[in-house]
CSV table of C-alpha atoms in Angstrom, one decimal:
chain,number,residue,atom,x,y,z
A,12,MET,CA,64.1,140.9,106.8
A,13,GLU,CA,66.8,139.7,104.5
A,14,SER,CA,69.6,140.6,107.0
A,15,ILE,CA,67.8,138.6,109.7
A,16,LEU,CA,67.5,135.5,107.6
A,17,LEU,CA,71.1,135.7,106.6
A,18,GLU,CA,72.2,136.2,110.2
A,19,ASP,CA,70.2,133.1,111.3
A,20,ASN,CA,71.5,130.9,108.5
A,21,PRO,CA,75.3,131.2,108.3
A,22,HIS,CA,75.5,127.7,107.0
A,23,TRP,CA,74.3,129.0,103.6
A,24,ARG,CA,77.7,130.5,103.2
A,25,ASP,CA,79.9,128.4,105.5
A,26,LYS,CA,79.1,124.7,106.1
A,27,SER,CA,81.7,124.5,108.9
A,28,VAL,CA,80.1,127.2,111.0
A,29,TYR,CA,78.8,124.7,113.6
A,30,ASP,CA,81.9,122.5,113.9
A,31,ASP,CA,82.9,123.8,117.3
A,32,PHE,CA,79.6,123.2,118.9
A,33,ILE,CA,79.7,120.7,121.8
A,34,PRO,CA,77.7,117.5,121.1
A,35,ARG,CA,75.0,116.5,123.5
A,36,ASP,CA,73.8,113.0,124.6
A,37,ILE,CA,70.3,113.6,123.1
A,38,LEU,CA,71.7,114.4,119.7
A,39,PRO,CA,71.7,110.9,118.2
A,40,LYS,CA,68.0,110.4,119.0
A,41,ALA,CA,67.2,113.8,117.6
A,42,ILE,CA,69.0,113.0,114.4
A,43,SER,CA,67.2,109.7,114.1
A,44,PHE,CA,63.9,111.6,114.2
A,45,LEU,CA,64.9,113.5,111.1
A,46,GLU,CA,64.0,110.5,109.0
A,47,THR,CA,60.4,110.6,110.1
A,48,LYS,CA,57.5,112.6,108.8
A,49,GLN,CA,56.5,114.0,112.2
A,50,ILE,CA,57.3,117.4,113.6
A,51,ILE,CA,60.2,117.3,116.0
A,52,ALA,CA,59.7,119.4,119.2
A,53,LEU,CA,62.7,120.2,121.3
A,54,ILE,CA,61.3,121.5,124.6
A,55,GLY,CA,63.1,122.7,127.7
A,56,ALA,CA,64.0,125.7,129.8
A,57,ARG,CA,65.7,128.7,128.4
A,58,ARG,CA,69.4,128.4,127.7
A,59,VAL,CA,69.6,124.6,128.2
A,60,GLY,CA,70.8,124.2,124.7
A,61,LYS,CA,67.8,123.6,122.5
A,62,SER,CA,69.1,126.0,119.8
A,63,THR,CA,72.5,124.3,119.9
A,64,ILE,CA,71.0,120.9,119.4
A,65,ALA,CA,69.0,122.3,116.5
A,66,LYS,CA,72.2,123.6,114.9
A,67,LEU,CA,74.0,120.3,115.5
A,68,MET,CA,71.1,118.7,113.6
A,69,ILE,CA,71.7,121.2,110.8
A,70,LYS,CA,75.4,120.2,110.8
A,71,GLU,CA,74.3,116.5,110.3
A,72,LEU,CA,71.9,117.4,107.6
A,73,LEU,CA,74.5,119.4,105.7
A,74,LYS,CA,76.2,116.0,104.9
A,75,THR,CA,73.4,115.1,102.6
A,76,VAL,CA,71.1,118.1,102.1
A,77,LYS,CA,71.7,121.3,100.2
A,78,ALA,CA,72.5,124.1,102.6
A,79,LYS,CA,69.7,126.4,101.3
A,80,ASN,CA,67.1,123.6,101.8
A,81,ILE,CA,67.7,124.1,105.5
A,82,PHE,CA,66.1,127.1,107.1
A,83,PHE,CA,66.5,128.3,110.7
A,84,ILE,CA,64.7,131.2,112.3
A,85,ASN,CA,64.7,132.6,115.8
A,86,LEU,CA,61.3,134.1,116.6
A,87,GLU,CA,62.6,135.8,119.7
A,88,LYS,CA,64.4,138.5,117.7
A,89,PRO,CA,63.0,142.0,118.6
A,90,GLU,CA,62.0,142.6,115.0
A,91,PHE,CA,59.4,139.8,115.2
A,92,ILE,CA,57.8,140.8,118.5
A,93,PRO,CA,55.3,143.3,117.0
A,94,TYR,CA,53.8,140.5,115.0
A,95,LYS,CA,53.6,137.8,117.7
A,96,ASN,CA,49.8,137.9,117.7
A,97,ASP,CA,49.6,137.4,113.9
A,98,ALA,CA,50.3,133.7,113.0
A,99,ALA,CA,50.0,134.7,109.3
A,100,TYR,CA,53.3,136.5,109.7
A,101,LEU,CA,55.0,133.2,109.8
A,102,SER,CA,54.0,132.6,106.2
A,103,LYS,CA,55.6,135.9,105.3
A,104,ILE,CA,58.8,134.8,107.0
A,105,TYR,CA,58.7,131.6,105.0
A,106,ASP,CA,58.0,133.3,101.7
A,107,GLU,CA,60.9,135.7,102.3
A,108,TYR,CA,63.1,132.6,102.8
A,109,LEU,CA,61.9,131.1,99.5
A,110,LYS,CA,62.6,134.3,97.7
A,111,LEU,CA,66.1,134.9,99.2
A,112,ALA,CA,67.5,131.4,99.3
A,113,ASP,CA,65.7,129.9,96.3
A,114,PRO,CA,65.8,126.3,97.7
A,115,ASN,CA,65.2,123.2,95.5
A,116,LYS,CA,61.4,122.8,96.1
A,117,LYS,CA,61.5,119.3,94.6
A,118,GLU,CA,63.5,118.2,97.6
A,119,LYS,CA,62.5,118.3,101.2
A,120,ILE,CA,62.9,121.6,103.1
A,121,TYR,CA,64.0,121.4,106.7
A,122,PHE,CA,62.4,124.3,108.6
A,123,PHE,CA,63.8,125.0,112.1
A,124,ILE,CA,61.7,127.4,114.2
A,125,ASP,CA,63.3,128.5,117.5
A,126,GLU,CA,61.2,129.5,120.5
A,127,ILE,CA,58.0,129.0,118.5
A,128,GLN,CA,55.7,129.8,121.5
A,129,ILE,CA,56.5,133.5,120.9
A,130,PHE,CA,53.8,133.5,118.2
A,131,GLU,CA,50.2,132.9,119.2
A,132,ASN,CA,48.4,130.2,117.2
A,133,TRP,CA,51.6,129.1,115.5
A,134,GLU,CA,50.0,125.7,115.2
A,135,VAL,CA,47.7,126.9,112.4
A,136,PHE,CA,50.7,127.8,110.2
A,137,VAL,CA,52.6,124.6,111.0
A,138,LYS,CA,49.6,122.3,110.5
A,139,ALA,CA,48.8,123.8,107.1
A,140,LYS,CA,52.3,123.4,105.8
A,141,TYR,CA,52.7,120.0,107.4
A,142,GLU,CA,49.7,118.7,105.5
A,143,ASN,CA,50.2,120.3,102.2
A,144,SER,CA,54.0,120.6,101.5
A,145,ASN,CA,57.2,118.7,101.6
A,146,ILE,CA,58.5,120.4,104.8
A,147,LYS,CA,60.1,118.8,107.8
A,148,PHE,CA,59.5,121.0,110.9
A,149,ILE,CA,61.9,121.1,113.8
A,150,ILE,CA,60.6,123.4,116.5
A,151,THR,CA,61.9,124.5,119.9
A,152,GLY,CA,59.8,125.8,122.8
A,153,SER,CA,60.3,126.8,126.4
A,154,ASN,CA,57.2,125.6,128.2
A,155,SER,CA,55.9,122.1,128.8
A,156,SER,CA,52.3,123.0,127.6
A,157,LEU,CA,53.6,124.0,124.2
A,158,LEU,CA,51.6,121.1,122.6
A,159,THR,CA,48.5,121.1,124.8
A,160,SER,CA,46.7,124.3,123.8
A,161,ASN,CA,43.4,124.0,121.9
A,162,TYR,CA,45.1,124.7,118.6
A,163,ALA,CA,48.1,122.4,119.3
A,164,THR,CA,45.8,119.4,119.9
A,165,THR,CA,45.2,119.5,116.1
A,166,LEU,CA,48.8,118.3,115.9
A,167,THR,CA,48.2,115.2,118.0
A,168,GLY,CA,50.0,112.2,116.6
A,169,ARG,CA,52.1,114.5,114.4
A,170,VAL,CA,54.8,115.4,116.9
A,171,LEU,CA,57.8,113.7,118.3
A,172,LYS,CA,58.8,115.4,121.6
A,173,LEU,CA,62.3,115.5,123.1
A,174,GLN,CA,63.0,117.3,126.4
A,175,VAL,CA,66.3,119.0,126.6
A,176,HIS,CA,68.0,119.5,130.0
A,177,SER,CA,71.1,121.4,131.1
A,178,PHE,CA,74.4,119.4,131.0
A,179,SER,CA,74.2,116.0,132.7
A,180,PHE,CA,77.2,115.1,134.9
A,181,LEU,CA,78.6,113.0,132.1
A,182,GLU,CA,78.3,115.9,129.7
A,183,PHE,CA,79.9,118.1,132.3
A,184,LEU,CA,82.9,115.7,132.6
A,185,ARG,CA,83.3,115.7,128.8
A,186,PHE,CA,83.2,119.5,128.8
A,187,LYS,CA,86.0,119.4,131.4
A,188,LYS,CA,87.8,116.8,129.2
A,189,ILE,CA,87.8,114.2,132.0
A,190,PRO,CA,87.6,110.7,130.4
A,191,CYS,CA,84.9,108.5,132.0
A,192,SER,CA,83.4,106.2,129.4
A,193,THR,CA,85.0,103.0,130.8
A,194,LYS,CA,85.7,101.6,134.2
A,195,ILE,CA,89.4,101.9,133.6
A,196,GLU,CA,89.0,105.6,132.8
A,197,GLN,CA,86.8,106.2,135.8
A,198,ILE,CA,89.5,104.6,138.1
A,199,ALA,CA,92.4,106.4,136.5
A,200,HIS,CA,90.7,109.8,136.8
A,201,LYS,CA,89.0,109.2,140.1
A,202,ILE,CA,90.4,112.4,141.8
A,203,ASP,CA,89.4,114.6,138.8
A,204,ILE,CA,86.0,113.2,138.8
A,205,ALA,CA,85.5,113.7,142.5
A,206,ARG,CA,86.5,117.4,142.2
A,207,ALA,CA,84.2,117.8,139.2
A,208,LYS,CA,81.4,116.2,141.3
A,209,ASP,CA,81.7,118.9,144.0
A,210,GLU,CA,81.6,121.7,141.4
A,211,TYR,CA,78.7,120.2,139.6
A,212,LEU,CA,76.7,119.7,142.8
A,213,LYS,CA,77.1,123.4,143.6
A,214,TRP,CA,76.8,125.0,140.2
A,215,GLY,CA,74.7,122.6,138.0
A,216,GLY,CA,75.0,122.2,134.3
A,217,TYR,CA,74.0,125.4,132.4
A,218,TYR,CA,76.7,125.9,129.8
A,219,ASN,CA,77.2,129.6,130.4
A,220,VAL,CA,77.6,128.9,134.1
A,221,ILE,CA,80.2,126.1,133.8
A,222,ALA,CA,82.1,128.0,131.0
A,223,THR,CA,83.3,130.6,133.6
A,224,ASP,CA,85.4,130.2,136.7
A,225,ASP,CA,84.2,133.4,138.4
A,226,GLU,CA,81.6,132.5,141.0
A,227,LEU,CA,80.1,136.0,141.1
A,228,ILE,CA,79.5,135.7,137.3
A,229,LYS,CA,78.1,132.2,137.7
A,230,LYS,CA,75.6,133.5,140.2
A,231,GLU,CA,74.6,136.5,138.1
A,232,ILE,CA,74.1,134.2,135.0
A,233,LEU,CA,71.8,131.9,137.0
A,234,LYS,CA,69.9,134.9,138.3
A,235,ASN,CA,69.5,136.2,134.7
A,236,ILE,CA,68.3,132.8,133.5
A,237,ALA,CA,65.7,132.6,136.2
A,238,GLU,CA,64.4,136.1,135.8
A,239,ASP,CA,64.3,135.8,132.0
A,240,ILE,CA,62.0,132.8,132.4
A,241,ILE,CA,59.8,134.6,134.9
A,242,LEU,CA,59.7,138.1,133.2
A,243,LYS,CA,59.9,137.1,129.5
A,244,ASP,CA,57.8,133.9,129.5
A,245,ILE,CA,55.6,133.6,132.6
A,246,VAL,CA,54.6,137.2,133.3
A,247,PRO,CA,53.4,138.1,129.8
A,248,ARG,CA,51.9,134.8,129.0
A,249,TYR,CA,49.7,134.6,132.1
A,250,LYS,CA,49.2,138.4,132.3
A,251,ILE,CA,50.6,138.7,135.8
A,252,LYS,CA,50.5,142.2,137.1
A,253,ASN,CA,52.8,141.9,140.1
A,254,SER,CA,56.0,140.7,138.6
A,255,GLY,CA,58.0,141.6,141.7
A,256,ALA,CA,55.9,139.2,143.9
A,257,ILE,CA,56.3,136.3,141.6
A,258,LYS,CA,60.1,136.9,141.5
A,259,ASP,CA,60.2,137.0,145.3
A,260,LEU,CA,58.2,133.7,145.4
A,261,PHE,CA,60.8,132.0,143.2
A,262,TYR,CA,63.6,133.0,145.5
A,263,TYR,CA,61.6,131.7,148.5
A,264,VAL,CA,60.9,128.3,146.9
A,265,VAL,CA,64.6,128.0,146.0
A,266,SER,CA,65.3,128.3,149.8
A,267,ASN,CA,62.8,125.5,150.4
A,268,ALA,CA,63.8,123.1,147.7
A,269,THR,CA,63.5,119.3,148.5
A,270,THR,CA,61.0,120.0,151.2
A,271,LEU,CA,57.2,119.9,151.4
A,272,LEU,CA,55.4,122.9,150.0
A,273,ASN,CA,53.3,124.9,152.4
A,274,TYR,CA,51.3,127.4,150.4
A,275,ALA,CA,49.9,129.1,153.5
A,276,THR,CA,53.3,129.8,155.0
A,277,LEU,CA,54.7,131.1,151.7
A,278,ALA,CA,51.6,133.4,151.4
A,279,LYS,CA,52.4,135.0,154.7
A,280,LYS,CA,56.0,135.6,153.8
A,281,ILE,CA,55.5,137.4,150.6
A,282,ASN,CA,51.9,138.7,151.0
A,283,ILE,CA,50.3,136.7,148.2
A,284,ASP,CA,47.2,134.6,148.7
A,285,ALA,CA,47.7,130.8,148.8
A,286,LYS,CA,45.7,130.2,145.7
A,287,SER,CA,48.0,132.5,143.7
A,288,ILE,CA,51.0,130.9,145.2
A,289,LYS,CA,49.8,127.5,143.9
A,290,GLU,CA,49.2,128.9,140.5
A,291,TYR,CA,52.5,130.6,140.3
A,292,ILE,CA,54.4,127.4,141.2
A,293,GLU,CA,52.5,125.6,138.4
A,294,TYR,CA,53.7,128.3,136.1
A,295,PHE,CA,57.3,127.7,137.3
A,296,GLU,CA,56.8,124.0,136.6
A,297,ASP,CA,55.3,124.6,133.1
A,298,ASN,CA,58.4,126.6,132.2
A,299,PHE,CA,60.9,124.1,133.6
A,300,LEU,CA,62.1,126.1,136.5
A,301,VAL,CA,60.9,123.6,139.1
A,302,TYR,CA,59.4,120.1,139.4
A,303,THR,CA,56.9,119.0,142.0
A,304,ILE,CA,56.2,115.4,143.1
A,305,SER,CA,53.3,113.9,145.0
A,306,ASN,CA,53.0,111.4,147.8
A,307,TYR,CA,52.4,108.0,146.2
A,308,HIS,CA,48.9,106.6,146.6
A,309,THR,CA,47.1,103.7,144.9
A,310,LYS,CA,44.3,106.1,144.2
A,311,ILE,CA,45.4,108.7,141.7
A,312,THR,CA,43.0,111.3,143.0
A,313,GLN,CA,44.5,111.0,146.5
A,314,GLN,CA,48.0,111.2,145.0
A,315,ILE,CA,47.1,114.5,143.2
A,316,LYS,CA,45.6,116.0,146.4
A,317,SER,CA,48.7,115.1,148.5
A,318,ALA,CA,51.3,117.7,149.7
A,319,LYS,CA,54.0,118.3,147.0
A,320,LYS,CA,57.7,118.2,147.3
A,321,LEU,CA,59.6,120.8,145.2
A,322,TYR,CA,62.8,120.4,143.3
A,323,LEU,CA,64.7,122.7,141.0
A,324,ASN,CA,65.6,121.8,137.4
A,325,ASP,CA,69.2,122.6,137.9
A,326,ASN,CA,71.4,122.7,141.1
A,327,GLY,CA,72.8,126.1,140.2
A,328,PHE,CA,69.6,127.8,141.2
A,329,LEU,CA,70.1,126.7,144.8
A,330,ASN,CA,72.7,129.5,145.0
A,331,LEU,CA,69.8,132.1,144.7
A,332,GLY,CA,67.9,131.3,147.9
A,333,VAL,CA,66.9,134.2,150.1
A,334,THR,CA,66.9,132.6,153.6
A,335,ARG,CA,69.8,130.2,153.7
A,336,SER,CA,72.6,128.7,151.6
A,337,ALA,CA,71.8,125.2,150.4
A,338,ASN,CA,73.5,122.6,152.5
A,339,SER,CA,75.2,119.5,151.1
A,340,GLY,CA,72.2,117.3,151.8
A,341,THR,CA,69.8,119.6,149.9
A,342,ARG,CA,72.2,119.9,146.9
A,343,PHE,CA,72.7,116.1,146.8
A,344,GLU,CA,69.0,115.2,147.0
A,345,ASN,CA,68.1,117.8,144.3
A,346,MET,CA,70.8,116.5,142.0
A,347,ILE,CA,69.7,112.8,142.4
A,348,PHE,CA,66.1,113.9,141.6
A,349,THR,CA,67.2,115.7,138.4
A,350,ILE,CA,69.0,112.5,137.3
A,351,LEU,CA,66.0,110.3,138.0
A,352,ALA,CA,63.7,112.8,136.3
A,353,GLN,CA,65.6,112.7,133.0
A,354,LYS,CA,65.1,108.9,132.9
A,355,HIS,CA,61.7,108.4,134.5
A,356,GLY,CA,58.4,110.2,133.9
A,357,ASN,CA,56.5,109.5,137.1
A,358,ILE,CA,58.4,110.0,140.3
A,359,THR,CA,56.7,110.1,143.7
A,360,TYR,CA,57.8,110.1,147.3
A,361,LEU,CA,56.4,108.0,150.2
A,362,ARG,CA,55.6,109.4,153.6
A,363,ASP,CA,53.8,107.7,156.5
A,364,THR,CA,55.5,106.6,159.7
A,365,ALA,CA,58.7,106.3,157.6
A,366,GLU,CA,59.7,108.2,154.5
A,367,ILE,CA,61.2,107.2,151.1
A,368,ASP,CA,62.7,110.1,149.1
A,369,PHE,CA,61.7,108.7,145.6
A,370,PHE,CA,59.6,105.9,144.4
A,371,VAL,CA,59.5,104.9,140.7
A,372,GLU,CA,56.8,102.3,140.1
A,373,TYR,CA,58.2,99.1,138.5
A,374,GLU,CA,61.7,100.3,139.2
A,375,GLY,CA,62.4,100.7,142.9
A,376,TYR,CA,62.8,102.8,146.1
A,377,PHE,CA,65.5,105.4,146.2
A,378,GLN,CA,66.8,106.9,149.4
A,379,VAL,CA,69.3,109.8,149.3
A,380,SER,CA,71.7,110.5,152.1
A,381,TYR,CA,74.8,112.6,151.6
A,382,ASP,CA,76.5,110.9,154.6
A,383,ILE,CA,75.7,107.7,156.5
A,384,GLN,CA,78.7,107.6,158.8
A,385,ASP,CA,76.3,108.3,161.7
A,386,GLU,CA,74.8,105.0,162.7
A,387,LYS,CA,71.4,106.5,163.6
A,388,THR,CA,71.2,108.1,160.1
A,389,LYS,CA,72.1,104.8,158.5
A,390,GLN,CA,69.5,102.8,160.4
A,391,ARG,CA,66.8,105.4,159.7
A,392,GLU,CA,67.4,105.2,156.0
A,393,LEU,CA,67.6,101.4,156.0
A,394,GLN,CA,64.5,100.9,158.0
A,395,SER,CA,62.4,103.0,155.6
A,396,PHE,CA,63.0,100.3,153.0
A,397,GLY,CA,61.7,97.6,155.3
A,398,TYR,CA,58.6,99.7,156.2
A,399,PHE,CA,57.5,100.2,152.6
A,400,ASN,CA,59.0,97.2,150.7
A,401,LYS,CA,58.0,94.4,153.1
A,402,GLU,CA,57.3,92.0,150.2
A,403,GLY,CA,60.6,92.8,148.4
A,404,ARG,CA,58.8,93.6,145.1
A,405,TYR,CA,61.2,96.4,144.2
A,406,LYS,CA,64.9,97.0,144.5
A,407,ASN,CA,66.2,99.2,147.3
A,408,LEU,CA,68.8,101.7,146.5
A,409,LEU,CA,70.5,104.1,149.0
A,410,ILE,CA,72.5,106.7,147.1
A,411,THR,CA,75.4,108.4,149.1
A,412,TYR,CA,78.1,110.8,148.3
A,413,ASP,CA,81.0,108.3,148.3
A,414,ILE,CA,80.1,104.9,149.8
A,415,ASP,CA,79.5,101.6,147.9
A,416,GLU,CA,78.4,98.5,149.7
A,417,ASN,CA,75.6,96.0,150.1
A,418,ILE,CA,73.7,95.9,153.4
A,419,GLY,CA,71.2,93.0,153.3
A,420,ASP,CA,68.8,93.7,150.5
A,421,VAL,CA,69.8,97.3,150.2
A,422,GLU,CA,72.4,98.4,147.6
A,423,VAL,CA,74.4,101.4,148.8
A,424,VAL,CA,75.9,103.2,145.9
A,425,SER,CA,78.1,106.3,145.5
A,426,PHE,CA,77.1,109.3,143.4
A,427,GLU,CA,79.6,108.5,140.7
A,428,ASN,CA,78.5,104.9,140.3
A,429,PHE,CA,74.9,105.8,140.4
A,430,VAL,CA,75.5,108.3,137.6
A,431,PHE,CA,77.6,106.0,135.5
A,432,LYS,CA,75.1,103.2,135.8
A,433,ASN,CA,72.1,105.4,134.9
A,434,LEU,CA,73.5,107.7,132.3
A,435,LEU,CA,76.3,105.9,130.4
């Protein structure tokens, strides 16, 4: 085990080891949480950068904390898999760390545990140490129900949760070294930003995807990410016997992103009963592959029962569909949803005689239209605001690919300006 601990903690020997890591927008908030007693939980899909953020937090800690008082362990290593049903093994890992590193026990120990959901009943170990020792836990996990199991409820009130996403458009621009933090920079680099927008709409923000220019490799990486989530997280956790069928389902829902889910239709296509289809999509959602939103209703029970619209957590996955290539409108709507989802917790849609793509209560109505050059398209989008927002209680925002103007009480805004307004 000593070699594993040394491999996961290169900062014990070289404090500059994380200097080349790319900072993320969520980092300042994560660092601010280090001053608290509570456990920090970084949650998000595989490969969105949770481990990177953890290591950037270590880099910050190294300014004031002794290197050997900072311990990082990745539980996904093959050597640990045989012990995943034995939470007591986590104590053995910790004891080996104490023996090898010999940290100063009079000072706080920062214990980073990567992919903690690998071990069943991990909460028992964390709670015992949290209550009885001077340890600050920072954990990462790849499913949204990480903290809702029967055991995890014992940690209620003791956890500060941060959700990690793939690169935002602003992070993507910084990766591309395109300045955009001021209005002057945005104007000066308008052409570069427009080119980056098209690339981002097509390929999304996974680091390994944007780090290569080869489109075949990009697609293969995205396929590997999706299948890792399905085969390494979902299939074993929920004891699914037909792994081929659940993979097929994912590729079918990719082809139907931004549309209403029809479980019966999907069931006929891939020969799985509709009840299982619904369960599998819930598993996708729990593991951050997809999001579903409901039709808004004043009665929450009716809202829950309503037909769901499905979105992907990253636009890159739209390249994996089985029945069609994603069109510009689909890519654009999915991207706007992901931006809204990072900022707002409860997004719904509205559908009656007219339709509104997204409604955020106390915030406003959001219509998404890639192109409004056609007058009928423009009027249809505008009339939906009038249908649902007769009293003018909320703002009306129509997000387009490249148009900025005001039409009555509707603000028409281009993708760039929507992003800069919401993410800067």
